[in-house]
mmCIF file of C-alpha atoms in Angstrom:
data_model
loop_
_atom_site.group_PDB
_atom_site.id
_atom_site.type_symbol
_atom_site.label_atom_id
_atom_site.label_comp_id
_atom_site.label_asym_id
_atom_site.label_seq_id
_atom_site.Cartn_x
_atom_site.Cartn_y
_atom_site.Cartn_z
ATOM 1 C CA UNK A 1 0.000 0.000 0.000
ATOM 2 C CA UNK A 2 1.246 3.334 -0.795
ATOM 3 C CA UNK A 3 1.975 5.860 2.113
ATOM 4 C CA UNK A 4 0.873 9.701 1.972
ATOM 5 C CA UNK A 5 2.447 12.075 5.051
ATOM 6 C CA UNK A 6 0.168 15.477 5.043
ATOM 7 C CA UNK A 7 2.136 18.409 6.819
ATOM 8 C CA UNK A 8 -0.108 21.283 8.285
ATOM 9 C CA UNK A 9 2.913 22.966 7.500
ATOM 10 C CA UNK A 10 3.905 24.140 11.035
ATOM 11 C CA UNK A 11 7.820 24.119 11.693
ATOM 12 C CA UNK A 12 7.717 21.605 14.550
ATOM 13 C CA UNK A 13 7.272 19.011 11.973
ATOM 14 C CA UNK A 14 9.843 18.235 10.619
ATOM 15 C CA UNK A 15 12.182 18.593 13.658
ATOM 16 C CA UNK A 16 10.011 15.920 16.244
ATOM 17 C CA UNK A 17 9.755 13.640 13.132
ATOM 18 C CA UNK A 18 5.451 13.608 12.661
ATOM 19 C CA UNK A 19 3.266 14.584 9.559
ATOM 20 C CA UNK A 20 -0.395 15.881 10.671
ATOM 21 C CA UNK A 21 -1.903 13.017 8.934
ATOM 22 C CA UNK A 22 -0.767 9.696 7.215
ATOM 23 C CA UNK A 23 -3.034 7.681 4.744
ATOM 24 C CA UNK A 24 -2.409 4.279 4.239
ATOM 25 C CA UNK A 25 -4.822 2.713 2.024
ATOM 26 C CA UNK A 26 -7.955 3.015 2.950
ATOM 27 C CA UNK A 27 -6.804 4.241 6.493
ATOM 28 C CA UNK A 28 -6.488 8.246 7.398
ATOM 29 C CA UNK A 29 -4.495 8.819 10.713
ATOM 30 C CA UNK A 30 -4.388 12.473 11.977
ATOM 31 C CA UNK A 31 -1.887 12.966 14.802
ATOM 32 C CA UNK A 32 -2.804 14.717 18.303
ATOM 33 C CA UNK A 33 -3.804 18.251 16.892
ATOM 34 C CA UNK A 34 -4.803 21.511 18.928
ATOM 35 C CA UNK A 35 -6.811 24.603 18.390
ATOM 36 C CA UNK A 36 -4.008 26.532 15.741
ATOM 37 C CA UNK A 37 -4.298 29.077 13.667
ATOM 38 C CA UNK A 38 -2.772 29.192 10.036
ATOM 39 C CA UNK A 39 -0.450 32.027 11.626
ATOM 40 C CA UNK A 40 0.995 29.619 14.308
ATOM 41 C CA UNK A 41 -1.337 31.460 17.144
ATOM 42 C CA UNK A 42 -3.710 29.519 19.890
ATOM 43 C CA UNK A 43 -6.983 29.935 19.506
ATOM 44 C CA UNK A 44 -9.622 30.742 22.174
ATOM 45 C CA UNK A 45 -7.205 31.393 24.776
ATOM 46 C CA UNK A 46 -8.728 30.366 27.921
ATOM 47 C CA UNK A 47 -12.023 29.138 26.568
ATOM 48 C CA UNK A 48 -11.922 25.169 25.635
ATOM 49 C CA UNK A 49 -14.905 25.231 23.612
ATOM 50 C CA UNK A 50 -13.844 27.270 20.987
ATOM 51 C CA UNK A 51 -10.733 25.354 21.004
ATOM 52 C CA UNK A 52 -12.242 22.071 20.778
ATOM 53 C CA UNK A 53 -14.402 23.492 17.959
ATOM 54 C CA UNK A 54 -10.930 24.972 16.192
ATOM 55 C CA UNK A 55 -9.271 21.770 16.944
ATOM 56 C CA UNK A 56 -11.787 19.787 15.001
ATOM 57 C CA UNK A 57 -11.924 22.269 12.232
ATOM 58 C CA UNK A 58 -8.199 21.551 11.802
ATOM 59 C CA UNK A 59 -8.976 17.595 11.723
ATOM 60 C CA UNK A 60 -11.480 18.244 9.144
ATOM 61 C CA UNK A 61 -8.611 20.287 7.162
ATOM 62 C CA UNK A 62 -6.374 17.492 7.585
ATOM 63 C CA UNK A 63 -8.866 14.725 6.368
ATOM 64 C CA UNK A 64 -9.859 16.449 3.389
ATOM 65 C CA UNK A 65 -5.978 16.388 2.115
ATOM 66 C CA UNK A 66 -6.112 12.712 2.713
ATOM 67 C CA UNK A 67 -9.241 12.245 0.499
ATOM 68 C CA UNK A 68 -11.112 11.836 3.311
ATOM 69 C CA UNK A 69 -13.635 13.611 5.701
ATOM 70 C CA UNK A 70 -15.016 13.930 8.957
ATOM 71 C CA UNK A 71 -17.720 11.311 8.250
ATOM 72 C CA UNK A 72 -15.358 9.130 7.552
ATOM 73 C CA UNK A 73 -13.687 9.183 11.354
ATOM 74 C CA UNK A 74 -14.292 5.598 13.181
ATOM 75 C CA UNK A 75 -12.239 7.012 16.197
ATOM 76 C CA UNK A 76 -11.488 9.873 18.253
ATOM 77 C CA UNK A 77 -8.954 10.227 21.264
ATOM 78 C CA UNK A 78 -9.581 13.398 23.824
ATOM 79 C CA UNK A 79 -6.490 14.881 25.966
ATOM 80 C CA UNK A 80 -7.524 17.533 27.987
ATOM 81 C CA UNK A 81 -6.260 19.501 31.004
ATOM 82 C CA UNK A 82 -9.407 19.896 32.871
ATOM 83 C CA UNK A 83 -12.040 16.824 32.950
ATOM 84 C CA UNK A 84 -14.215 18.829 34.457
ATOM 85 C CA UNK A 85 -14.662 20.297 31.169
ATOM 86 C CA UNK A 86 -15.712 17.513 29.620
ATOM 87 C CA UNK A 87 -19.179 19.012 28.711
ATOM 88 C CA UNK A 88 -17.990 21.925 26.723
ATOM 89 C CA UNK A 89 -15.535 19.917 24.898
ATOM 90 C CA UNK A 90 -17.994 16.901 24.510
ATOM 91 C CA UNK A 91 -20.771 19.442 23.274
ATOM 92 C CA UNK A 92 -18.083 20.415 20.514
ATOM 93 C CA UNK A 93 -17.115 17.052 19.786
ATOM 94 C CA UNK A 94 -20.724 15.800 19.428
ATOM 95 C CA UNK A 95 -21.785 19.159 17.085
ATOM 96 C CA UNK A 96 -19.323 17.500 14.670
ATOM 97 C CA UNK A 97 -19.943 13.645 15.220
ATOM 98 C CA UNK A 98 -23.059 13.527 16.816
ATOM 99 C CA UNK A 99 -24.452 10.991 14.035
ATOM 100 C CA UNK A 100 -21.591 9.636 12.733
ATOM 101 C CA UNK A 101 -21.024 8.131 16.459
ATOM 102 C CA UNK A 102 -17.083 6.970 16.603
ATOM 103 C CA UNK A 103 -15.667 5.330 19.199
ATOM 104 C CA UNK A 104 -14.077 7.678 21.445
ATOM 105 C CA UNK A 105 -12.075 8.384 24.839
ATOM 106 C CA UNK A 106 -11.636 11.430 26.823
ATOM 107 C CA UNK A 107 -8.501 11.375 29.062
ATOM 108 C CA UNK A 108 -7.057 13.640 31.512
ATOM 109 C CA UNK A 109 -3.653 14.745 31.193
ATOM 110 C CA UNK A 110 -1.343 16.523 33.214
ATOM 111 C CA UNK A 111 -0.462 19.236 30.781
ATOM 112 C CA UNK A 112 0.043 19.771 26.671
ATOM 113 C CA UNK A 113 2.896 21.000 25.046
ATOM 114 C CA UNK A 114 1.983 24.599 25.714
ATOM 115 C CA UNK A 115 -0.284 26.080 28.669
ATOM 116 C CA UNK A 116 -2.147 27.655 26.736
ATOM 117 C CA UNK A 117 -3.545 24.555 25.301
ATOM 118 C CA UNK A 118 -6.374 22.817 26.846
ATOM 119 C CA UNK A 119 -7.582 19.832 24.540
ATOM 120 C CA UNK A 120 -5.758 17.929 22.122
ATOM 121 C CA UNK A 121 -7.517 15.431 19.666
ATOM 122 C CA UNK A 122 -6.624 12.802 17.947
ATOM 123 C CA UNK A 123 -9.023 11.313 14.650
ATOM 124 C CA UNK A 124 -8.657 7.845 12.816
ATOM 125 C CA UNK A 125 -10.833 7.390 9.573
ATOM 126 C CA UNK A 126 -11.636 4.749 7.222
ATOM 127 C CA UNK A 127 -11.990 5.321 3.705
ATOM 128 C CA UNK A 128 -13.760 2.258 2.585
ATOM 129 C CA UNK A 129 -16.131 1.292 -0.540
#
């Protein structure tokens, strides 16, 4: 099967070694993402609904250079700062899959690679016939 790495283009990158996304086949994986901006920026400072929303714009961004698209995600993995903000981020994360219904956890984690960030989120899709 042939490999495809799609960069988001940020600097990091290339030096930790990881593409945003890699399709294999059939199979889309996007890599822990946050709520960026094109210009490198956080988004929704201090508010982790907007950057759960943000966050899953930017796995929609990265599906659609795979081929694929959000309704093709069959699994979703949560880190966040805070549990106790589970509802906010699960109200964004349900606007987005609400029917499509993938398997999903939601973890608590001691801190993200900036403090800024408060939810990172991982996507696998399918792209099956």
């Amino acid at each position: 099967m042939q490999r495809k790495n799609i960069s988001s283009g940020t600097p990091w990158e290339p030096v930790v070694g990881y593409s945003r996304a890699v399709k294999v086949g059939p199979y889309v994986h996007v890599s822990g993402t946050t709520a960026t901006a094109p210009d490198g920026n956080i988004v929704g400072i201090g508010d982790v609904y907007a950057q759960a929303v943000q966050t899953l714009k930017n796995i929609g961004s990265a599906l659609q250079k795979a081929g694929a698209s959000l309704n093709d995600v069959v699994r979703t993995r949560m880190l966040v700062t805070n549990i106790a903000d589970w509802q906010k981020i699960g109200k964004a994360h349900g606007e987005v899959f609400g029917k499509i219904r993938p398997a999903t956890s939601m973890v608590q984690v001691s801190a993200l690679i900036s403090p800024e960030i408060l939810v990172e989120i991982e996507a696998d899709a399918y792209i099956g016939k």
